[in-house]
mmCIF file of C-alpha atoms and ligand atoms in Angstrom:
data_model
loop_
_atom_site.group_PDB
_atom_site.id
_atom_site.type_symbol
_atom_site.label_atom_id
_atom_site.label_comp_id
_atom_site.label_asym_id
_atom_site.label_seq_id
_atom_site.Cartn_x
_atom_site.Cartn_y
_atom_site.Cartn_z
ATOM 1 C CA MET A 1 35.825 177.172 69.435
ATOM 2 C CA LEU A 2 32.624 178.796 66.383
ATOM 3 C CA GLY A 3 32.979 182.806 67.332
ATOM 4 C CA LYS A 4 34.894 185.771 66.850
ATOM 5 C CA LEU A 5 37.217 188.015 68.530
ATOM 6 C CA ARG A 6 35.598 191.641 67.677
ATOM 7 C CA PRO A 7 38.395 194.167 66.643
ATOM 8 C CA VAL A 8 36.803 197.104 68.479
ATOM 9 C CA GLY A 9 34.374 198.413 70.826
ATOM 10 C CA SER A 10 33.921 198.657 74.459
ATOM 11 C CA ARG A 11 30.349 197.631 76.291
ATOM 12 C CA VAL A 12 27.693 200.779 76.457
ATOM 13 C CA PRO A 13 27.624 201.966 80.530
ATOM 14 C CA ARG A 14 24.408 202.334 81.867
ATOM 15 C CA PRO A 15 23.621 205.829 83.508
ATOM 16 C CA ASP A 16 25.266 205.734 86.689
ATOM 17 C CA SER A 17 23.679 208.389 88.719
ATOM 18 C CA SER A 18 25.848 208.188 92.172
ATOM 19 C CA SER A 19 29.494 208.976 89.962
ATOM 20 C CA ALA A 20 30.271 212.708 90.086
ATOM 21 C CA LEU A 21 30.546 213.759 85.885
ATOM 22 C CA SER A 22 34.103 215.892 86.770
ATOM 23 C CA LEU A 23 35.790 216.549 84.041
ATOM 24 C CA SER A 24 40.135 216.623 84.012
ATOM 25 C CA TRP A 25 40.050 219.110 81.536
ATOM 26 C CA ASP A 26 37.917 221.481 83.477
ATOM 27 C CA ASP A 27 40.679 224.366 84.429
ATOM 28 C CA HIS A 28 41.434 225.219 81.323
ATOM 29 C CA TYR A 29 38.702 224.169 78.677
ATOM 30 C CA ARG A 30 34.883 224.697 78.295
ATOM 31 C CA THR A 31 32.963 221.271 77.118
ATOM 32 C CA GLU A 32 31.034 221.561 74.389
ATOM 33 C CA PHE A 33 29.163 218.171 73.686
ATOM 34 C CA THR A 34 27.627 217.135 70.301
ATOM 35 C CA GLY A 35 25.866 214.618 68.162
ATOM 36 C CA SER A 36 29.259 213.068 67.139
ATOM 37 C CA GLY A 37 32.829 213.825 66.529
ATOM 38 C CA THR A 38 32.739 214.576 63.396
ATOM 39 C CA GLU A 39 30.250 217.578 64.487
ATOM 40 C CA ALA A 40 32.620 218.485 66.344
ATOM 41 C CA LEU A 41 35.594 218.699 64.826
ATOM 42 C CA SER A 42 33.611 220.534 62.361
ATOM 43 C CA ILE A 43 32.255 223.513 65.102
ATOM 44 C CA ALA A 44 36.303 223.547 66.255
ATOM 45 C CA VAL A 45 37.683 224.402 62.249
ATOM 46 C CA ALA A 46 34.482 227.018 61.944
ATOM 47 C CA ILE A 47 35.438 228.665 65.190
ATOM 48 C CA ALA A 48 39.477 228.621 63.636
ATOM 49 C CA ILE A 49 38.444 229.864 60.219
ATOM 50 C CA SER A 50 36.216 232.672 62.515
ATOM 51 C CA LEU A 51 39.502 233.606 63.866
ATOM 52 C CA LYS A 52 41.461 234.467 60.694
ATOM 53 C CA PRO A 53 38.178 236.840 58.570
ATOM 54 C CA GLU A 54 40.888 238.179 56.575
ATOM 55 C CA VAL A 55 41.319 234.360 55.066
ATOM 56 C CA ARG A 56 39.456 233.589 51.662
ATOM 57 C CA GLU A 57 40.154 230.015 51.251
ATOM 58 C CA PRO A 58 40.516 228.371 54.554
ATOM 59 C CA GLU A 59 43.195 225.126 54.895
ATOM 60 C CA VAL A 60 43.391 223.675 57.186
ATOM 61 C CA ILE A 61 46.701 220.742 57.257
ATOM 62 C CA ILE A 62 46.017 216.945 58.526
ATOM 63 C CA PRO A 63 47.774 214.077 58.352
ATOM 64 C CA ALA A 64 47.364 211.481 54.996
ATOM 65 C CA TYR A 65 46.346 208.666 56.437
ATOM 66 C CA GLY A 66 43.493 209.309 58.754
ATOM 67 C CA CYS A 67 39.726 208.511 59.285
ATOM 68 C CA PRO A 68 37.780 209.818 56.568
ATOM 69 C CA ASP A 69 35.388 211.887 58.396
ATOM 70 C CA LEU A 70 38.001 214.482 59.142
ATOM 71 C CA VAL A 71 38.085 215.431 55.176
ATOM 72 C CA SER A 72 34.074 215.823 56.113
ATOM 73 C CA ALA A 73 34.809 218.502 59.053
ATOM 74 C CA ILE A 74 36.489 220.594 56.863
ATOM 75 C CA LEU A 75 34.322 220.374 53.799
ATOM 76 C CA ALA A 76 31.976 220.941 56.408
ATOM 77 C CA GLN A 77 32.855 224.301 56.229
ATOM 78 C CA GLY A 78 33.698 225.431 53.336
ATOM 79 C CA GLY A 79 37.518 224.801 54.290
ATOM 80 C CA LYS A 80 40.933 223.040 52.015
ATOM 81 C CA PRO A 81 41.594 219.643 53.489
ATOM 82 C CA VAL A 82 45.706 219.994 52.651
ATOM 83 C CA LEU A 83 47.381 216.095 54.268
ATOM 84 C CA VAL A 84 50.543 216.241 55.551
ATOM 85 C CA ASP A 85 53.094 212.451 55.370
ATOM 86 C CA LEU A 86 53.859 210.565 58.340
ATOM 87 C CA LEU A 87 57.272 209.752 59.478
ATOM 88 C CA PRO A 88 58.729 206.941 58.543
ATOM 89 C CA ASP A 89 57.233 203.737 60.441
ATOM 90 C CA SER A 90 54.851 205.671 62.671
ATOM 91 C CA PRO A 91 52.044 207.852 62.969
ATOM 92 C CA PHE A 92 53.405 210.971 63.762
ATOM 93 C CA MET A 93 52.890 214.122 61.077
ATOM 94 C CA ASN A 94 55.878 214.858 59.720
ATOM 95 C CA ASP A 95 57.144 218.577 61.344
ATOM 96 C CA ALA A 96 58.654 219.969 59.175
ATOM 97 C CA GLN A 97 56.006 218.890 55.807
ATOM 98 C CA VAL A 98 53.915 219.906 58.103
ATOM 99 C CA ARG A 99 56.265 223.699 59.054
ATOM 100 C CA ASP A 100 56.771 223.681 54.976
ATOM 101 C CA ILE A 101 53.263 223.920 53.407
ATOM 102 C CA ILE A 102 51.981 226.668 56.372
ATOM 103 C CA THR A 103 50.526 228.808 53.332
ATOM 104 C CA PRO A 104 48.868 232.527 54.390
ATOM 105 C CA GLU A 105 45.530 230.997 54.449
ATOM 106 C CA THR A 106 46.644 228.548 56.322
ATOM 107 C CA VAL A 107 44.419 228.478 59.562
ATOM 108 C CA ALA A 108 44.682 225.525 61.584
ATOM 109 C CA LEU A 109 45.813 222.180 61.688
ATOM 110 C CA ILE A 110 44.459 218.905 63.186
ATOM 111 C CA GLY A 111 46.827 216.709 64.845
ATOM 112 C CA VAL A 112 45.393 213.133 65.981
ATOM 113 C CA ASP A 113 45.924 210.596 68.772
ATOM 114 C CA PHE A 114 46.180 207.962 66.765
ATOM 115 C CA LEU A 115 44.055 204.368 68.296
ATOM 116 C CA GLY A 116 45.283 206.066 71.729
ATOM 117 C CA ILE A 117 49.266 207.184 71.319
ATOM 118 C CA SER A 118 49.168 209.953 72.099
ATOM 119 C CA GLU A 119 50.194 212.880 69.100
ATOM 120 C CA ARG A 120 53.070 214.847 69.762
ATOM 121 C CA MET A 121 51.344 218.143 70.211
ATOM 122 C CA ASP A 122 54.155 220.100 72.028
ATOM 123 C CA VAL A 123 56.139 219.588 68.157
ATOM 124 C CA LEU A 124 52.517 220.879 67.578
ATOM 125 C CA SER A 125 51.968 223.392 69.921
ATOM 126 C CA LYS A 126 56.038 225.186 69.216
ATOM 127 C CA ILE A 127 54.601 225.316 64.823
ATOM 128 C CA CYS A 128 50.846 226.525 65.158
ATOM 129 C CA ARG A 129 52.825 229.141 67.752
ATOM 130 C CA ASP A 130 55.215 230.249 65.149
ATOM 131 C CA SER A 131 52.563 230.306 62.169
ATOM 132 C CA ASN A 132 50.113 231.921 64.379
ATOM 133 C CA LEU A 133 47.513 228.537 63.827
ATOM 134 C CA PHE A 134 45.316 226.883 65.798
ATOM 135 C CA LEU A 135 45.735 224.105 67.551
ATOM 136 C CA ILE A 136 43.140 220.563 67.202
ATOM 137 C CA GLU A 137 44.048 217.919 69.433
ATOM 138 C CA ASP A 138 41.876 215.449 67.585
ATOM 139 C CA SER A 139 41.118 212.862 70.449
ATOM 140 C CA ALA A 140 38.365 210.884 69.008
ATOM 141 C CA GLN A 141 40.627 207.515 69.500
ATOM 142 C CA ARG A 142 42.001 208.031 73.130
ATOM 143 C CA PHE A 143 41.032 209.384 76.305
ATOM 144 C CA PRO A 144 41.065 211.222 78.499
ATOM 145 C CA PRO A 145 42.736 213.982 75.659
ATOM 146 C CA VAL A 146 46.489 214.692 75.831
ATOM 147 C CA SER A 147 45.860 218.166 76.647
ATOM 148 C CA SER A 148 43.970 217.731 79.836
ATOM 149 C CA ASP A 149 46.987 217.161 80.993
ATOM 150 C CA LYS A 150 48.901 219.901 79.339
ATOM 151 C CA PRO A 151 46.112 222.204 77.797
ATOM 152 C CA LEU A 152 48.621 222.352 74.806
ATOM 153 C CA ALA A 153 45.673 222.324 72.173
ATOM 154 C CA ASP A 154 43.244 225.380 71.082
ATOM 155 C CA LEU A 155 40.746 222.955 70.799
ATOM 156 C CA VAL A 156 40.063 219.462 71.714
ATOM 157 C CA VAL A 157 37.651 216.606 70.247
ATOM 158 C CA MET A 158 36.212 213.840 71.684
ATOM 159 C CA SER A 159 33.647 210.760 70.077
ATOM 160 C CA PHE A 160 31.224 209.231 72.452
ATOM 161 C CA GLY A 161 30.428 206.915 68.666
ATOM 162 C CA ARG A 162 30.501 202.991 68.182
ATOM 163 C CA GLY A 163 34.702 201.829 68.348
ATOM 164 C CA LYS A 164 36.033 204.289 70.881
ATOM 165 C CA PRO A 165 37.458 204.163 73.515
ATOM 166 C CA ILE A 166 34.237 205.914 75.743
ATOM 167 C CA ASN A 167 30.883 204.555 73.770
ATOM 168 C CA LEU A 168 27.707 206.174 74.151
ATOM 169 C CA MET A 169 26.213 204.966 71.311
ATOM 170 C CA GLY A 170 26.531 208.048 69.695
ATOM 171 C CA GLY A 171 27.899 212.576 70.332
ATOM 172 C CA GLY A 172 30.927 213.944 70.562
ATOM 173 C CA ALA A 173 33.026 216.265 72.511
ATOM 174 C CA LEU A 174 34.354 220.168 71.825
ATOM 175 C CA LEU A 175 36.950 221.460 74.625
ATOM 176 C CA ILE A 176 37.164 225.341 73.740
ATOM 177 C CA ARG A 177 40.236 226.918 76.131
ATOM 178 C CA LYS A 178 38.796 228.872 77.597
ATOM 179 C CA GLU A 179 40.502 231.630 76.232
ATOM 180 C CA VAL A 180 39.302 231.695 73.325
ATOM 181 C CA ALA A 181 36.117 230.062 74.157
ATOM 182 C CA GLU A 182 33.736 233.442 74.839
ATOM 183 C CA GLY A 183 34.808 234.588 71.212
ATOM 184 C CA SER A 184 32.875 230.864 70.371
ATOM 185 C CA LEU A 185 29.707 231.580 71.519
ATOM 186 C CA ALA A 186 28.479 233.044 68.375
ATOM 187 C CA ILE A 187 29.296 230.128 66.180
ATOM 188 C CA LEU A 188 27.862 228.006 68.440
ATOM 189 C CA ASP A 189 25.310 229.445 69.202
ATOM 190 C CA SER A 190 24.273 229.213 65.278
ATOM 191 C CA TYR A 191 23.890 224.898 65.810
ATOM 192 C CA PRO A 192 20.414 223.814 67.722
ATOM 193 C CA LEU A 193 20.822 222.101 70.069
ATOM 194 C CA SER A 194 18.913 218.218 70.805
ATOM 195 C CA VAL A 195 18.699 216.061 73.805
ATOM 196 C CA LEU A 196 19.957 212.484 74.049
ATOM 197 C CA VAL A 197 17.362 210.584 76.668
ATOM 198 C CA THR A 198 18.479 207.246 77.779
ATOM 199 C CA GLY A 199 14.748 206.464 78.509
ATOM 200 C CA LEU A 200 14.035 202.764 77.606
ATOM 201 C CA PRO A 201 14.443 202.591 74.483
ATOM 202 C CA TRP A 202 18.321 204.402 74.639
ATOM 203 C CA MET A 203 17.961 200.632 76.984
ATOM 204 C CA LEU A 204 16.734 198.323 74.963
ATOM 205 C CA LYS A 205 18.771 199.725 72.149
ATOM 206 C CA ARG A 206 21.984 199.444 74.982
ATOM 207 C CA PHE A 207 20.953 196.092 75.379
ATOM 208 C CA VAL A 208 20.881 194.975 72.782
ATOM 209 C CA PHE A 209 23.960 196.197 71.236
ATOM 210 C CA ASN A 210 25.714 195.220 74.522
ATOM 211 C CA LEU A 211 25.274 190.986 73.674
ATOM 212 C CA LEU A 212 25.569 191.721 70.130
ATOM 213 C CA MET A 213 30.047 192.515 70.836
ATOM 214 C CA ALA A 214 30.348 188.623 72.592
ATOM 215 C CA ARG A 215 32.002 186.437 69.844
ATOM 216 C CA LEU A 216 29.242 184.309 68.480
ATOM 217 C CA PRO A 217 26.948 187.187 67.320
ATOM 218 C CA PHE A 218 29.675 188.932 66.004
ATOM 219 C CA TYR A 219 31.258 185.493 64.439
ATOM 220 C CA ILE A 220 27.800 186.358 62.386
ATOM 221 C CA LEU A 221 26.762 189.645 61.896
ATOM 222 C CA GLU A 222 30.594 190.771 60.597
ATOM 223 C CA LYS A 223 29.359 187.478 57.704
ATOM 224 C CA VAL A 224 25.784 190.307 56.721
ATOM 225 C CA PRO A 225 27.387 191.847 53.940
ATOM 226 C CA PHE A 226 25.300 195.408 53.952
ATOM 227 C CA LEU A 227 25.915 195.949 57.322
ATOM 228 C CA GLY A 228 28.885 196.656 56.359
ATOM 229 C CA ILE A 229 31.260 196.031 59.541
ATOM 230 C CA GLY A 230 34.774 197.200 59.317
ATOM 231 C CA GLU A 231 34.646 199.819 56.609
ATOM 232 C CA THR A 232 36.166 202.895 56.078
ATOM 233 C CA ARG A 233 33.174 204.920 54.172
ATOM 234 C CA PHE A 234 33.831 208.173 53.126
ATOM 235 C CA ARG A 235 30.550 210.829 54.256
ATOM 236 C CA LYS A 236 29.430 213.870 53.616
ATOM 237 C CA LEU A 237 28.640 215.420 57.180
ATOM 238 C CA LYS A 238 25.039 216.605 56.007
ATOM 239 C CA ALA A 239 24.286 217.869 60.161
ATOM 240 C CA ILE A 240 25.534 219.499 62.892
ATOM 241 C CA SER A 241 24.181 219.892 66.468
ATOM 242 C CA ARG A 242 25.255 221.044 70.004
ATOM 243 C CA LEU A 243 23.893 218.415 71.817
ATOM 244 C CA GLU A 244 22.490 217.704 75.342
ATOM 245 C CA LEU A 245 24.213 214.365 77.364
ATOM 246 C CA PRO A 246 23.374 213.646 80.585
ATOM 247 C CA ALA A 247 25.948 213.682 83.231
ATOM 248 C CA GLU A 248 25.537 209.784 84.626
ATOM 249 C CA LEU A 249 26.048 208.717 80.917
ATOM 250 C CA LEU A 250 29.456 210.458 80.137
ATOM 251 C CA SER A 251 30.210 210.583 84.049
ATOM 252 C CA SER A 252 29.605 206.672 83.910
ATOM 253 C CA GLY A 253 31.853 205.564 80.562
ATOM 254 C CA ILE A 254 34.451 207.488 82.430
ATOM 255 C CA ARG A 255 33.931 205.393 85.473
ATOM 256 C CA CYS A 256 34.141 202.222 83.471
ATOM 257 C CA PHE A 257 37.028 203.229 80.691
ATOM 258 C CA GLY A 258 39.448 203.547 84.094
ATOM 259 C CA GLU A 259 38.731 200.230 85.603
ATOM 260 C CA ARG A 260 39.126 197.987 82.211
ATOM 261 C CA PRO A 261 42.746 196.501 81.876
ATOM 262 C CA LEU A 262 45.624 197.183 80.182
ATOM 263 C CA ILE A 263 45.758 194.831 77.548
ATOM 264 C CA HIS A 264 48.634 196.641 75.726
ATOM 265 C CA LYS A 265 51.465 195.709 78.310
ATOM 266 C CA LEU A 266 50.538 192.325 77.049
ATOM 267 C CA TYR A 267 50.336 192.320 73.839
ATOM 268 C CA ASP A 268 54.074 195.100 74.425
ATOM 269 C CA ARG A 269 55.054 192.207 76.943
ATOM 270 C CA GLU A 270 54.149 188.501 74.408
ATOM 271 C CA LEU A 271 54.994 190.427 71.131
ATOM 272 C CA GLN A 272 58.186 191.903 71.641
ATOM 273 C CA SER A 273 60.042 189.231 70.983
ATOM 274 C CA ILE A 274 58.580 189.792 66.802
ATOM 275 C CA GLU A 275 60.840 192.782 66.503
ATOM 276 C CA THR A 276 63.506 190.521 66.193
ATOM 277 C CA PHE A 277 61.675 189.379 62.618
ATOM 278 C CA GLY A 278 61.514 192.840 61.825
ATOM 279 C CA TRP A 279 57.761 193.274 62.910
ATOM 280 C CA LYS A 280 57.994 197.256 65.030
ATOM 281 C CA LEU A 281 56.145 197.392 67.781
ATOM 282 C CA LEU A 282 53.519 201.327 68.193
ATOM 283 C CA GLY A 283 53.374 203.191 71.039
ATOM 284 C CA THR A 284 55.541 201.582 73.585
ATOM 285 C CA ARG A 285 57.945 203.738 75.015
ATOM 286 C CA GLU A 286 61.597 203.238 73.494
ATOM 287 C CA SER A 287 60.176 202.898 70.692
ATOM 288 C CA GLU A 288 58.696 206.403 70.225
ATOM 289 C CA ASN A 289 58.653 208.281 73.540
ATOM 290 C CA ALA A 290 55.029 208.567 72.785
ATOM 291 C CA GLY A 291 54.989 210.956 75.805
ATOM 292 C CA GLY A 292 51.380 211.637 76.627
ATOM 293 C CA ASP A 293 50.377 208.529 79.435
ATOM 294 C CA PRO A 294 51.299 205.074 78.739
ATOM 295 C CA ASP A 295 48.619 203.384 81.294
ATOM 296 C CA THR A 296 45.906 204.594 79.188
ATOM 297 C CA PRO A 297 43.563 201.471 77.844
ATOM 298 C CA ARG A 298 45.004 201.222 73.871
ATOM 299 C CA LEU A 299 41.451 201.292 70.939
ATOM 300 C CA ARG A 300 43.407 199.321 69.422
ATOM 301 C CA TYR A 301 47.047 197.470 69.358
ATOM 302 C CA ALA A 302 48.730 198.906 66.261
ATOM 303 C CA ILE A 303 51.990 197.306 64.543
ATOM 304 C CA LEU A 304 53.891 197.358 61.467
ATOM 305 C CA ALA A 305 54.627 194.150 59.305
ATOM 306 C CA PRO A 306 57.899 193.759 57.471
ATOM 307 C CA ASP A 307 55.826 194.490 54.469
ATOM 308 C CA ASN A 308 52.521 194.192 52.652
ATOM 309 C CA GLU A 309 52.577 190.758 51.778
ATOM 310 C CA LEU A 310 53.319 189.647 55.591
ATOM 311 C CA ARG A 311 51.019 191.849 57.090
ATOM 312 C CA ASP A 312 48.463 190.251 54.439
ATOM 313 C CA GLN A 313 49.614 186.693 55.442
ATOM 314 C CA ALA A 314 49.333 187.900 58.728
ATOM 315 C CA LEU A 315 45.633 189.322 58.196
ATOM 316 C CA ARG A 316 44.071 186.422 57.057
ATOM 317 C CA SER A 317 45.920 183.629 59.071
ATOM 318 C CA LEU A 318 44.425 186.042 62.857
ATOM 319 C CA ASN A 319 41.209 186.324 61.000
ATOM 320 C CA ARG A 320 40.668 182.150 60.702
ATOM 321 C CA SER A 321 41.553 181.768 64.005
ATOM 322 C CA GLY A 322 38.794 183.852 64.978
ATOM 323 C CA ILE A 323 40.870 187.331 65.777
ATOM 324 C CA GLY A 324 39.443 189.937 64.694
ATOM 325 C CA ALA A 325 42.393 191.851 63.105
ATOM 326 C CA SER A 326 42.279 194.649 60.799
ATOM 327 C CA ALA A 327 44.165 196.080 58.429
ATOM 328 C CA PHE A 328 42.492 199.618 59.935
ATOM 329 C CA TYR A 329 41.757 202.259 56.606
ATOM 330 C CA ASN A 330 44.063 199.709 54.651
ATOM 331 C CA LYS A 331 44.589 203.544 52.133
ATOM 332 C CA THR A 332 45.986 206.704 53.250
ATOM 333 C CA LEU A 333 43.489 209.949 52.694
ATOM 334 C CA PRO A 334 43.728 210.096 49.189
ATOM 335 C CA HIS A 335 43.068 206.964 47.885
ATOM 336 C CA ILE A 336 39.829 206.210 49.627
ATOM 337 C CA GLU A 337 36.612 206.245 47.230
ATOM 338 C CA GLY A 338 35.064 209.581 47.881
ATOM 339 C CA VAL A 339 37.480 211.190 48.569
ATOM 340 C CA GLU A 340 39.481 210.878 45.812
ATOM 341 C CA GLU A 341 37.844 213.216 43.437
ATOM 342 C CA ILE A 342 38.570 215.707 46.851
ATOM 343 C CA LEU A 343 41.409 215.366 47.131
ATOM 344 C CA LYS A 344 44.618 215.708 44.192
ATOM 345 C CA GLU A 345 46.771 212.768 44.090
ATOM 346 C CA GLU A 346 50.470 213.429 45.620
ATOM 347 C CA PRO A 347 52.334 210.900 46.854
ATOM 348 C CA PHE A 348 52.442 210.396 49.479
ATOM 349 C CA PRO A 349 55.177 207.465 50.856
ATOM 350 C CA GLY A 350 55.613 207.796 54.732
ATOM 351 C CA ALA A 351 51.502 207.904 55.546
ATOM 352 C CA GLU A 352 51.404 204.563 51.410
ATOM 353 C CA ASP A 353 53.592 202.903 53.234
ATOM 354 C CA PHE A 354 52.165 202.747 56.474
ATOM 355 C CA ALA A 355 48.505 201.833 55.000
ATOM 356 C CA SER A 356 50.083 199.209 53.623
ATOM 357 C CA ARG A 357 51.986 197.198 56.918
ATOM 358 C CA LEU A 358 49.939 198.621 59.841
ATOM 359 C CA LEU A 359 47.506 195.830 61.357
ATOM 360 C CA THR A 360 46.020 196.302 64.090
ATOM 361 C CA LEU A 361 44.842 193.731 67.082
ATOM 362 C CA PRO A 362 42.114 193.996 69.516
ATOM 363 C CA CYS A 363 42.440 195.419 72.673
ATOM 364 C CA HIS A 364 39.273 195.496 74.451
ATOM 365 C CA GLU A 365 37.910 194.303 77.446
ATOM 366 C CA ASP A 366 37.133 190.750 76.124
ATOM 367 C CA VAL A 367 41.058 190.199 75.109
ATOM 368 C CA ARG A 368 42.373 187.261 76.887
ATOM 369 C CA ALA A 369 45.198 186.230 77.600
ATOM 370 C CA SER A 370 45.358 183.301 75.810
ATOM 371 C CA ASP A 371 44.331 184.917 72.586
ATOM 372 C CA ILE A 372 47.441 186.952 72.428
ATOM 373 C CA THR A 373 49.480 183.959 73.101
ATOM 374 C CA LEU A 374 47.012 182.638 70.369
ATOM 375 C CA MET A 375 48.516 186.104 68.366
ATOM 376 C CA ALA A 376 51.763 186.099 68.965
ATOM 377 C CA ASN A 377 52.306 182.467 67.439
ATOM 378 C CA ILE A 378 50.969 183.100 64.266
ATOM 379 C CA ILE A 379 52.442 185.870 63.927
ATOM 380 C CA ARG A 380 55.742 184.379 65.272
ATOM 381 C CA GLU A 381 55.280 180.880 62.716
ATOM 382 C CA LEU A 382 55.192 183.749 59.716
ATOM 383 C CA GLY A 383 58.435 184.771 60.423
ATOM 384 C CA ILE A 384 59.956 181.552 61.341
ATOM 385 C CA CYS A 385 58.921 180.222 57.903
ATOM 386 C CA ARG A 386 59.698 182.790 55.663
HETATM 387 C C1 LIG B 401 35.593 208.094 64.414
HETATM 388 C C2 LIG B 401 36.345 209.208 64.430
HETATM 389 C C3 LIG B 401 36.134 210.646 64.293
HETATM 390 C C4 LIG B 401 34.849 210.980 64.303
HETATM 391 O O1 LIG B 401 34.151 210.411 65.202
HETATM 392 P P1 LIG B 401 32.296 210.069 65.043
HETATM 393 O O2 LIG B 401 31.403 210.689 66.128
HETATM 394 O O3 LIG B 401 32.295 208.887 64.381
HETATM 395 O O4 LIG B 401 31.726 211.550 63.711
HETATM 396 C C5 LIG B 401 37.139 211.378 64.010
HETATM 397 N N1 LIG B 401 38.866 211.021 63.831
HETATM 398 C C6 LIG B 401 38.712 209.757 64.537
HETATM 399 C C7 LIG B 401 40.331 210.205 64.722
HETATM 400 C C8 LIG B 401 38.491 209.513 64.446
HETATM 401 O O5 LIG B 401 39.167 207.791 64.152
#
């Protein structure tokens, strides 16, 4: 059958005034909406910087494998991104290395919930408390944030862009812990406010967007080179704004998210056997003791191949069979085009190995059990052929 299962992305919800907006983090955080997740992250960095006015060249620690938007968000505030390696075979930051690279100039640490797998906020928050740093949870790839259960992060970032857990075709949110909210008002107020209107043009855009997610349109769209679908690009952050986001849109997005099937559990079951061939499933409770709520839909399902060659073979076979499998960022941050001039080249063996072996599989609402069986068969076959 002609068509392709898109790698990521859920349908844009219809604003629905019947569902009241209730935010699980409201007791601990003040919520401020922004133009995008990157903008929210940049404001978070600005707040962290403002609370240490004595620091001349503020440094922000981020993982060496990750979204280049982290770099843009920090640079936009005149900060310096400082990279830290990942633990072996894991999306988690190497916490011993985090402690080592903290300097008097460090103002914040950004922990990222990778593809919906919660980062170890308890470990990171202990480091931050010991060294008087701000902990920022980047929950752009996870909903709800880890901190909505346990308010460990000082600031939390969410994204409502395409390919994020709640897709509103744009927008983001910054959650500010109530203790620091008052002191952040001046910074927040310095950014202009724009309004998201869900009128007819928005509804039309939503209609087209959702239509294009089906297998046949995606298959065709992916072949259009100038669209650059699936590419990781470094972009400078040019403008930052706050956003007036209609409550009925977000509440409907949260409701739809809650109704989504827990596809990752199917994967956990179907792919378990490939671990005997040296593959590793990420985010399973046994392998990582990830903490957080295991029953939260994942953004993509992440596995590590035994080596780079098998990863690339699996990528090719899966894509040939109509599955939008992806290597995701594919490179560590210092090797992404545009970032390499900014960050100095240092070895990050954990992150480099991770980047060379990571394979992500679709985890959205259109993945069928038969797709997962097909993927499992393809990967198992590669394992056995060896
Ligand atoms: C997508 C993403 C961002 C940026 O969000 P946008 O809304 O696209 O600006 C930040 N951090 C992570 C981890 C992301 O995946």
